[in-house]
Short mmCIF file of C-alpha atoms in Angstrom, two decimals:
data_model
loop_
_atom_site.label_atom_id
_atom_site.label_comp_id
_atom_site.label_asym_id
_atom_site.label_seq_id
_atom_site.Cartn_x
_atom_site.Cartn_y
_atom_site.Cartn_z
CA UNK O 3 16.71 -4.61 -88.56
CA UNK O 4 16.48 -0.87 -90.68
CA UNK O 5 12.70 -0.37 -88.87
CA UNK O 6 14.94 -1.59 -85.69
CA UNK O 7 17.69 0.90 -85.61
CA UNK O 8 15.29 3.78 -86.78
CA UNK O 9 13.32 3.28 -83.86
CA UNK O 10 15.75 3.09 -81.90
CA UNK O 11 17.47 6.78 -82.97
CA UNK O 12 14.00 7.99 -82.87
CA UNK O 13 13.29 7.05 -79.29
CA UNK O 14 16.37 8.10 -77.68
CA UNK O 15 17.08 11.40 -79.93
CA UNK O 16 14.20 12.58 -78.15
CA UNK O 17 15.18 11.47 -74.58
CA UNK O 18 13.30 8.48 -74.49
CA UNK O 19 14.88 5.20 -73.16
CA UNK O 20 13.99 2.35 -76.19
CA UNK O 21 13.83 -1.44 -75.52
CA UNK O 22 14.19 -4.10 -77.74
CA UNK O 23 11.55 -7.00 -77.53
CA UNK O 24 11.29 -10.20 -76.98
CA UNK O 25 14.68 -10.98 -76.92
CA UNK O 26 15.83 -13.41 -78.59
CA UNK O 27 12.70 -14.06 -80.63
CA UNK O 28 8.91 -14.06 -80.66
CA UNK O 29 7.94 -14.18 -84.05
CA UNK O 30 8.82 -18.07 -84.46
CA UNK O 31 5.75 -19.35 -82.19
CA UNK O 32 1.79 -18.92 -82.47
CA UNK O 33 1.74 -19.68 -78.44
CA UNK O 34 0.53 -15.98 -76.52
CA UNK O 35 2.56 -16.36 -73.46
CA UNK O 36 0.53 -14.30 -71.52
CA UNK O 37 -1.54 -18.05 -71.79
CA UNK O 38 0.99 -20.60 -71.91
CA UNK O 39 4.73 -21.25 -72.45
CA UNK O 40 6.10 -21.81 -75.60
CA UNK O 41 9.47 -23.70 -76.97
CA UNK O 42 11.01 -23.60 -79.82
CA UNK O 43 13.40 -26.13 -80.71
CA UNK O 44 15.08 -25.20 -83.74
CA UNK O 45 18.29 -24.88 -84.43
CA UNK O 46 20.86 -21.81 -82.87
CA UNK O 47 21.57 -21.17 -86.54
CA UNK O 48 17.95 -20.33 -87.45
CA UNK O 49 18.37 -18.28 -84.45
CA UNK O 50 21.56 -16.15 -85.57
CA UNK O 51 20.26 -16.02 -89.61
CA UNK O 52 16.57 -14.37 -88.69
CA UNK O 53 15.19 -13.42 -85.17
CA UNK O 54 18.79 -12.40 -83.81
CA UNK O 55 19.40 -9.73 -86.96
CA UNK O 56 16.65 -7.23 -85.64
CA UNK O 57 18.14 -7.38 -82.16
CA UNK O 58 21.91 -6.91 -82.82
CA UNK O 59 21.00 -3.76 -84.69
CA UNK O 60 19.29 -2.80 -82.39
CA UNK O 61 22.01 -3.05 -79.83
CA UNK O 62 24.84 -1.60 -82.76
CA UNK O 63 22.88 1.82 -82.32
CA UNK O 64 22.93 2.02 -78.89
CA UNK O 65 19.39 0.65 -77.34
CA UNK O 66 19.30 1.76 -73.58
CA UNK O 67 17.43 -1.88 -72.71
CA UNK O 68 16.83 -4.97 -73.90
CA UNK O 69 13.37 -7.35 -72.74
CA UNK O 70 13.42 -10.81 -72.80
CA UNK O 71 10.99 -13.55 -74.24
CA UNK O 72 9.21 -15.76 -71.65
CA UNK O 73 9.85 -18.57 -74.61
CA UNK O 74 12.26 -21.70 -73.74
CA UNK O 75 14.73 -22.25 -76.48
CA UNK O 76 15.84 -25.68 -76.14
CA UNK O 77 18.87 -25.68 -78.16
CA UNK O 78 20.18 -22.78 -75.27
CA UNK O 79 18.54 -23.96 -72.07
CA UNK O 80 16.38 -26.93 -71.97
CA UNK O 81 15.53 -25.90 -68.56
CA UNK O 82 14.20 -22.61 -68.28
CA UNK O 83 12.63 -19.65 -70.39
CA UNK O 84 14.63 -16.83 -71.74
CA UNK O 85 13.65 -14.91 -68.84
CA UNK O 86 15.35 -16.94 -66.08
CA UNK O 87 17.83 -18.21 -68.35
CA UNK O 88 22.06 -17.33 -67.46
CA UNK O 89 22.71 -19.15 -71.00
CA UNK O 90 20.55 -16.46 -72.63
CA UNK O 91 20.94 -13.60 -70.71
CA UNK O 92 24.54 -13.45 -69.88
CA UNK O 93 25.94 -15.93 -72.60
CA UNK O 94 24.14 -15.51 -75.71
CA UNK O 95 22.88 -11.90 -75.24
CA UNK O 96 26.14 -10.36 -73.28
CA UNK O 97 29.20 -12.54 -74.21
CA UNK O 98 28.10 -13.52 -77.87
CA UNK O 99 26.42 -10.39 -78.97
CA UNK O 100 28.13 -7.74 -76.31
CA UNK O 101 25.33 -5.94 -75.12
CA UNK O 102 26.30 -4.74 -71.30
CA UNK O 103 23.09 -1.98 -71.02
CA UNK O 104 19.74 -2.86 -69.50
CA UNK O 105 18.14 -6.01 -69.37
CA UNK O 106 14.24 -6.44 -68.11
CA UNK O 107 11.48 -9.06 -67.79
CA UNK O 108 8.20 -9.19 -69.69
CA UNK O 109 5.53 -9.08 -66.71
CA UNK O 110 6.25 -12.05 -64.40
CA UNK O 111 2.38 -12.65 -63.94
CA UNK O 112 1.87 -14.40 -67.54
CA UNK O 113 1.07 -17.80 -67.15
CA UNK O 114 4.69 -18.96 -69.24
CA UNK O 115 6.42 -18.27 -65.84
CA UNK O 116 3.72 -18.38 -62.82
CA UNK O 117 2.40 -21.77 -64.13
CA UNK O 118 5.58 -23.44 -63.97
CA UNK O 119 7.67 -21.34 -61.19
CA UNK O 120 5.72 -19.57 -58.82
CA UNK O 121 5.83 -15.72 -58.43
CA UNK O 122 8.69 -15.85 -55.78
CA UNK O 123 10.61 -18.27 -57.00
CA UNK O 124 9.81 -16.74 -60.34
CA UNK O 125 11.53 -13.09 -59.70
CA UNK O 126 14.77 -14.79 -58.09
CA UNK O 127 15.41 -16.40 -60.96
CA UNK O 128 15.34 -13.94 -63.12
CA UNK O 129 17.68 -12.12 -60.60
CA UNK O 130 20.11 -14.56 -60.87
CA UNK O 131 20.01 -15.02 -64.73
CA UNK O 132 20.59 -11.51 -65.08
CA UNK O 133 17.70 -9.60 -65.22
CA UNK O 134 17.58 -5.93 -64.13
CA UNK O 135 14.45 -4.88 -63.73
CA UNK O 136 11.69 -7.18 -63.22
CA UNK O 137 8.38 -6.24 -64.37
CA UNK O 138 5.01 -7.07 -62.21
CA UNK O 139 2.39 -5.30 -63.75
CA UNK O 140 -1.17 -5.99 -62.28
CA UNK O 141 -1.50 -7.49 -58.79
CA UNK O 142 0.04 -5.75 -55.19
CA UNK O 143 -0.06 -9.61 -53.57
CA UNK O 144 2.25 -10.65 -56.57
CA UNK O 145 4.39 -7.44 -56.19
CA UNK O 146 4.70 -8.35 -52.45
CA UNK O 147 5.51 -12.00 -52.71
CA UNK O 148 8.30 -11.12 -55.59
CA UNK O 149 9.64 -8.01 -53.55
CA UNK O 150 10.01 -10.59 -50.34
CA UNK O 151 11.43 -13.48 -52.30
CA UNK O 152 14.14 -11.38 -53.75
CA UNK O 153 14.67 -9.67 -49.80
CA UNK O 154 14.87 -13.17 -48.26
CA UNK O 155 17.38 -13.98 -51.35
CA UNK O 156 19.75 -11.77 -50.42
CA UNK O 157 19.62 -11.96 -47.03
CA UNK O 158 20.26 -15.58 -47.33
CA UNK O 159 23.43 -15.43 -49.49
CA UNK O 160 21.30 -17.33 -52.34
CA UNK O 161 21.51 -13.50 -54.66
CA UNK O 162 24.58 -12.34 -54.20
CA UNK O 163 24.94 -8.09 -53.14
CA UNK O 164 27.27 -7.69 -56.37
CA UNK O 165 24.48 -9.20 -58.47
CA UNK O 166 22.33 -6.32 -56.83
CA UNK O 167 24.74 -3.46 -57.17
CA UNK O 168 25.14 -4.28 -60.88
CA UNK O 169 22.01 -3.95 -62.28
CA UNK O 170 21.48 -0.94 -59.82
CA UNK O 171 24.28 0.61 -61.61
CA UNK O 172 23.39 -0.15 -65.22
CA UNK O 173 19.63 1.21 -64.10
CA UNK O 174 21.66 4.46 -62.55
CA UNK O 175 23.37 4.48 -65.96
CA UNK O 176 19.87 4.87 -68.50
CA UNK O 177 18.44 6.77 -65.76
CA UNK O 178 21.31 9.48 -66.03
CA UNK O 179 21.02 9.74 -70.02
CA UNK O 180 17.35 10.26 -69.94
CA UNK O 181 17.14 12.96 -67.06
CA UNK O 182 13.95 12.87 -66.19
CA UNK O 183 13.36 16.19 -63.91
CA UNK O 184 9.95 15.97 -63.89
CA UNK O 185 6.74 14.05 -64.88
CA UNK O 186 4.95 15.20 -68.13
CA UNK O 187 1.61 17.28 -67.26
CA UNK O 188 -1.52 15.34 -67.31
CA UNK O 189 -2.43 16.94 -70.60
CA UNK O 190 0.28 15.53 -72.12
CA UNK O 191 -1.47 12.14 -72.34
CA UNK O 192 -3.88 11.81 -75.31
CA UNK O 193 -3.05 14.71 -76.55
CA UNK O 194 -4.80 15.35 -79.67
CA UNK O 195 -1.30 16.37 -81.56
CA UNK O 196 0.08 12.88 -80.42
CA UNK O 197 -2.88 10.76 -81.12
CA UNK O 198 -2.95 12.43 -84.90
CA UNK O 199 0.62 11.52 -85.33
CA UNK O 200 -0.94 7.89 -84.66
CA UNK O 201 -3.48 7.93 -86.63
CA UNK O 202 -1.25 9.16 -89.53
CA UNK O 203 1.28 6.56 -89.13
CA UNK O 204 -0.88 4.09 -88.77
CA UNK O 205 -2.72 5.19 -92.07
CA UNK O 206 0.47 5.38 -93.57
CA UNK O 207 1.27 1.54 -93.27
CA UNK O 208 -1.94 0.09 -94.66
CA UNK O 209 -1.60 -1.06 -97.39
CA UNK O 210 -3.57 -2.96 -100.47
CA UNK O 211 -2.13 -5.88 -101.95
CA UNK O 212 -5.05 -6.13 -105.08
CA UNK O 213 -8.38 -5.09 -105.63
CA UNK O 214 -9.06 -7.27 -108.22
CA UNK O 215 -12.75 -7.12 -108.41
CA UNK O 216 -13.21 -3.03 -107.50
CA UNK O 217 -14.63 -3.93 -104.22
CA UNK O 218 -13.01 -1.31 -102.29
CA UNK O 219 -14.03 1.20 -100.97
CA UNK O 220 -16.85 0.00 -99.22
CA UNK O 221 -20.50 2.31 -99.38
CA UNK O 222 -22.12 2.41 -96.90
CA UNK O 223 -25.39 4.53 -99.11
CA UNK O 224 -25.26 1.27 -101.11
CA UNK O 225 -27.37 -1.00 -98.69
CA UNK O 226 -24.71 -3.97 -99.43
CA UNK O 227 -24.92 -6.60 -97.02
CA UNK O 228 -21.56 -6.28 -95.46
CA UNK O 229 -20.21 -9.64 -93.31
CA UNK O 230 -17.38 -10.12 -90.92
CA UNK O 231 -16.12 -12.94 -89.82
CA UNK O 232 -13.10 -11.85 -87.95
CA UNK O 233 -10.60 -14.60 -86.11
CA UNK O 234 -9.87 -12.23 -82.71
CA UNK O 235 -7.14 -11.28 -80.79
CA UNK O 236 -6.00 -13.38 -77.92
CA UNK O 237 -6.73 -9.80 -75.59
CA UNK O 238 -10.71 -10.11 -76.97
CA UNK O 239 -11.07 -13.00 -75.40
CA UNK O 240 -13.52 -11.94 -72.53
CA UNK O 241 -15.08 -9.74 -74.79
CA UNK O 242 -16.09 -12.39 -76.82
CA UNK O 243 -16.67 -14.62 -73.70
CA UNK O 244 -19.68 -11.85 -72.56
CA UNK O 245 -21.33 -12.12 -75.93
CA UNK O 246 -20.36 -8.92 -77.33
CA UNK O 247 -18.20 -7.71 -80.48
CA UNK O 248 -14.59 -7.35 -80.80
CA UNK O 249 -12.71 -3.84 -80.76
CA UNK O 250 -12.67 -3.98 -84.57
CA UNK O 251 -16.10 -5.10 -85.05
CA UNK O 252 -17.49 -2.40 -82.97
CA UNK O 253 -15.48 0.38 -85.29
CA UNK O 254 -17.23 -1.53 -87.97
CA UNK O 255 -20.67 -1.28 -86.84
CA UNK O 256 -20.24 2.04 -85.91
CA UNK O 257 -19.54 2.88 -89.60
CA UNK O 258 -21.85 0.29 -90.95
CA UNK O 259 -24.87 -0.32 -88.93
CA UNK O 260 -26.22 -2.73 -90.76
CA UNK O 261 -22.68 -5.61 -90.64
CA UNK O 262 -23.10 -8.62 -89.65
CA UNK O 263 -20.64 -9.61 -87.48
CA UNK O 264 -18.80 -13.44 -86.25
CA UNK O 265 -16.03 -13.98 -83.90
CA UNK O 266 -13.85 -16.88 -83.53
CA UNK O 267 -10.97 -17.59 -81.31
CA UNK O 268 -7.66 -17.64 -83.41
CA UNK O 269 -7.10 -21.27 -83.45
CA UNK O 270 -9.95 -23.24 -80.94
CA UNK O 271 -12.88 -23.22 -82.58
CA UNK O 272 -15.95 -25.81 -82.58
CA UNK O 273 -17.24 -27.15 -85.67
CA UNK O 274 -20.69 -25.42 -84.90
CA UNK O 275 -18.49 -22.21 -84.79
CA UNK O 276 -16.87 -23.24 -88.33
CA UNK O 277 -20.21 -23.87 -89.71
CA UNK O 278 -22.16 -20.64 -89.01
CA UNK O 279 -19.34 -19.14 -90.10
CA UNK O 280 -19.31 -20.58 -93.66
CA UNK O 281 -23.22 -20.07 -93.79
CA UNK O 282 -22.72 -16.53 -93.23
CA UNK O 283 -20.29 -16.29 -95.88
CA UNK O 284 -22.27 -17.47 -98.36
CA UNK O 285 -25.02 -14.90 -97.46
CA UNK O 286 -23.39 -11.86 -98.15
CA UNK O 287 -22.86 -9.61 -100.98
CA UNK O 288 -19.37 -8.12 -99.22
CA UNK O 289 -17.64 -10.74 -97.10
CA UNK O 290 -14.81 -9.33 -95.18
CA UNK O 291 -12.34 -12.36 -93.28
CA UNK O 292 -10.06 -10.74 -90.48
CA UNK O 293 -6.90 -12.37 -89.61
CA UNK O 294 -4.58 -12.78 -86.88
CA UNK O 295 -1.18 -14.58 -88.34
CA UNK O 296 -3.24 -17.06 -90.57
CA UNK O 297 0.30 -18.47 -91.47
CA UNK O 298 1.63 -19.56 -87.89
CA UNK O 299 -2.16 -20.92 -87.22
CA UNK O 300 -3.32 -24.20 -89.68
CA UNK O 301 -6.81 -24.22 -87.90
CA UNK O 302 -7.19 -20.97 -88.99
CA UNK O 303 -5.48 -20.62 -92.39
CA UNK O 304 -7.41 -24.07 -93.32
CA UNK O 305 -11.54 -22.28 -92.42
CA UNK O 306 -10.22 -18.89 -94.04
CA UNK O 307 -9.17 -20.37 -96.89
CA UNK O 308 -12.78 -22.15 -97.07
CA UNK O 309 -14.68 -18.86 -96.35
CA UNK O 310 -12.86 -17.13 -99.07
CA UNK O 311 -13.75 -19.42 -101.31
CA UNK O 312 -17.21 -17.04 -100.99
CA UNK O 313 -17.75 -14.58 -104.09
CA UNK O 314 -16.46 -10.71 -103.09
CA UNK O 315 -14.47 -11.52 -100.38
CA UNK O 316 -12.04 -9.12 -98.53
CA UNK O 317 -8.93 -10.21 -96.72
CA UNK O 318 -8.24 -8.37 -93.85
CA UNK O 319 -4.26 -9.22 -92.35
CA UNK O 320 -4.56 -7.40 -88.82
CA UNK O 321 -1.16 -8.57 -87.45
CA UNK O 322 1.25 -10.63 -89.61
CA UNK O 323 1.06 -9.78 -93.81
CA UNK O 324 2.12 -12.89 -93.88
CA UNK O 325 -1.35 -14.43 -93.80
CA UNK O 326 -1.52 -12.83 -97.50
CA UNK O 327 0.92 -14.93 -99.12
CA UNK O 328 -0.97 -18.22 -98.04
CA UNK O 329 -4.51 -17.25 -98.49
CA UNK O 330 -4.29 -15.93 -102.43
CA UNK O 331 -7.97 -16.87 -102.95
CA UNK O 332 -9.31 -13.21 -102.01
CA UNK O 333 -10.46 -10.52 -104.56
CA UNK O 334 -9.00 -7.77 -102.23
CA UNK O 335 -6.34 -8.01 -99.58
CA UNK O 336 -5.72 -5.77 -96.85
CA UNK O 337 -2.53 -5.53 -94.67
CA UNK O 338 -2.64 -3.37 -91.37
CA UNK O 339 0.75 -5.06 -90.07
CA UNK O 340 -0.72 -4.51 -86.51
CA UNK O 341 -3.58 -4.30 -84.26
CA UNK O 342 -3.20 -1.77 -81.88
CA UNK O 343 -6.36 0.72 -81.79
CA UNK O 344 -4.81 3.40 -84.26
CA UNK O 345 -4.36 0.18 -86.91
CA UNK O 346 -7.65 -0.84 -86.29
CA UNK O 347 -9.52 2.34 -86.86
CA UNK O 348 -7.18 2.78 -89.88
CA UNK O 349 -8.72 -0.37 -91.04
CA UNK O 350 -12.18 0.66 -91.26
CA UNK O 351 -10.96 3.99 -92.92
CA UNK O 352 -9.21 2.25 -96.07
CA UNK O 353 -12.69 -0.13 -96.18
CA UNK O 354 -14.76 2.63 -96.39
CA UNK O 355 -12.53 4.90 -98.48
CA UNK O 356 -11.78 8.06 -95.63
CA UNK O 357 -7.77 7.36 -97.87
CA UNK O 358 -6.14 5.60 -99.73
CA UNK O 359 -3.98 2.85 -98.84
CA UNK O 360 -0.62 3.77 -100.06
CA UNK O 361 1.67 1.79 -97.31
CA UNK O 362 4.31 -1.18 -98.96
CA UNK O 363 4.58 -4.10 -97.15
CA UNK O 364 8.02 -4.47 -94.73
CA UNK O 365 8.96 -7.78 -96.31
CA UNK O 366 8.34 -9.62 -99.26
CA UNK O 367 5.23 -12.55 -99.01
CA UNK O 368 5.39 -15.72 -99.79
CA UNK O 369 6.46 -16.72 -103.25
CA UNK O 370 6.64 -13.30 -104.03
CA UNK O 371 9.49 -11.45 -105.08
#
């Protein structure tokens, strides 16, 4: 909730319109719902005592918008997703926590909604929970069908005008605070000033749990067989699909030649997959395991926990830290607490010693005080 409000007086100090997101929670569920929908049918008090904390600070400072979660909450509406939910949208996030600025979609082409609803049907929904702005991020044909359900919506009665007029207004509204006059100049994007400001901040947040055995840094005039197996993101998925490495494994390689390299999907691997993993652990002198929230995953927590049971082993957490308060059986531990490209490349740096790590974890692990 601190990082939450922070960001939030960062963004729009500067003239930049923040969003909070997934509202009202994401971090409960291992389901990617660009893939599939998830539920979550816990209790509303879970709900109010840990993913709801983040979001009403974020709304006590002011955020200009707020996106919603394509995850159903059962205890709310056993129907329908966040998204193209009235009982979360204008009861829970509006009457019960008072937020009245904008509300938006996550993009209405992930499988959580399409699978079940249809694009049309899909975006006039979401009109009529609530939503604002509707997001539809990759395909013209799906922009089309959405723009001309929502036209023949209105023109039927079925979305009221005053629905329409309201979110225009509140859109009006963040559009007059930010006063934009112009686009930014082409230059602007990548620049090198922004992308060190990245680089340093995402340096900054590594950070090393132990080193218990002195493996770290990494050197790479040393000749030392140097494994990965790495459990990938959800977005590597055709990557790994056309035979190649992973985004991290290639910033590895590029580094370290010489690394042998394994990718598994984050929770559906084969035994045959399993196995040549655990043979390459036991044939290498550094054995680094990447993972991708370990502690929301069994599958995965259960063959990591087997491969570090390999002598000099490195954990590497690349989303969740989490994963280092239920896999304790690592000489070295490594927390990123993310996995965009700037995290990643920080990774490699702490391995191979271009800094030291010198980030503290954002919330206590497991067990740990």
């Amino acid at each position: 909730s601190q990082l939450a409000a922070a960001e939030v007086r960062g963004f729009q100090s500067a003239g930049v319109a923040a969003t909070a997101k997934h509202f009202p929670g994401l971090g409960n569920t291992p389901v990617d719902t660009h893939l599939a929908l998830a539920v979550i049918d816990g209790p509303l008090d879970y709900l109010w005592e840990h993913d709801l904390i983040p979001f009403r600070a974020a709304v006590a400072e002011g955020v200009d918008a707020v996106m919603m979660t394509h995850v159903k909450f059962a205890a709310l509406d056993a129907d329908h997703p966040a998204t193209l939910s009235p009982a979360v949208i204008q009861g829970l996030l509006r009457d019960e926590i008072g937020y009245q600025g904008l509300v938006c979609t996550d993009c209405m082409e992930m499988k959580a909604v399409v699978d079940h609803y249809g694009s049309g049907e899909a975006a006039v929904l979401a009109a009529l929970a609530g939503e604002d702005i509707l997001l539809v991020s990759h395909t013209p044909q799906v922009q089309e069908a959405s723009y001309n359900a929502l036209l023949d919506a209105v023109r039927s009665g079925r979305l009221p005008m005053a629905t329409v007029d309201a979110a225009v207004a509140r859109i009006q509204a963040v559009k007059a605070r930010v006063q934009i006059t112009e686009p930014p100049a082409p230059a602007a994007i990548r620049a090198p000033e922004h992308l060190a400001v990245m680089r340093q901040a995402a340096e900054a947040g590594v950070t090393l749990v132990r080193d218990d055995a002195g493996l770290l840094p990494l050197n790479s005039a040393d000749g030392v067989g140097v494994v990965l197996v790495e459990f990938s993101s959800y977005l590597d998925s055709e990557v790994m699909e056309g035979s190649s490495t992973t985004g991290f494994a290639s910033r590895l390689r590029a580094r370290l030649p010489h690394t042998q390299t394994v990718a598994l999907p984050p929770d559906e691997f084969s035994p045959e997959q399993a196995a040549e993993a655990l043979r390459m652990a036991e044939s290498a002198d550094v054995f680094i395991v990447a993972t991708r929230n370990a502690h929301l995953l069994p599958a995965q927590q259960e063959l990591a926990r087997d491969l570090l049971a390999a002598s000099k082993t490195i954990l590497l957490c690349l989303r969740n830290p989490y994963d280092a308060g239920v896999l304790r059986n690592a000489n070295a531990v490594l927390c990123t607490c993310g996995d965009s490209s700037p995290s990643l490349d920080a990774a490699v740096g702490a391995l191979l010693g271009d800094f030291t790590p010198s980030g503290t974890l954002p919330a206590p692990l497991p067990d740990e005080k």
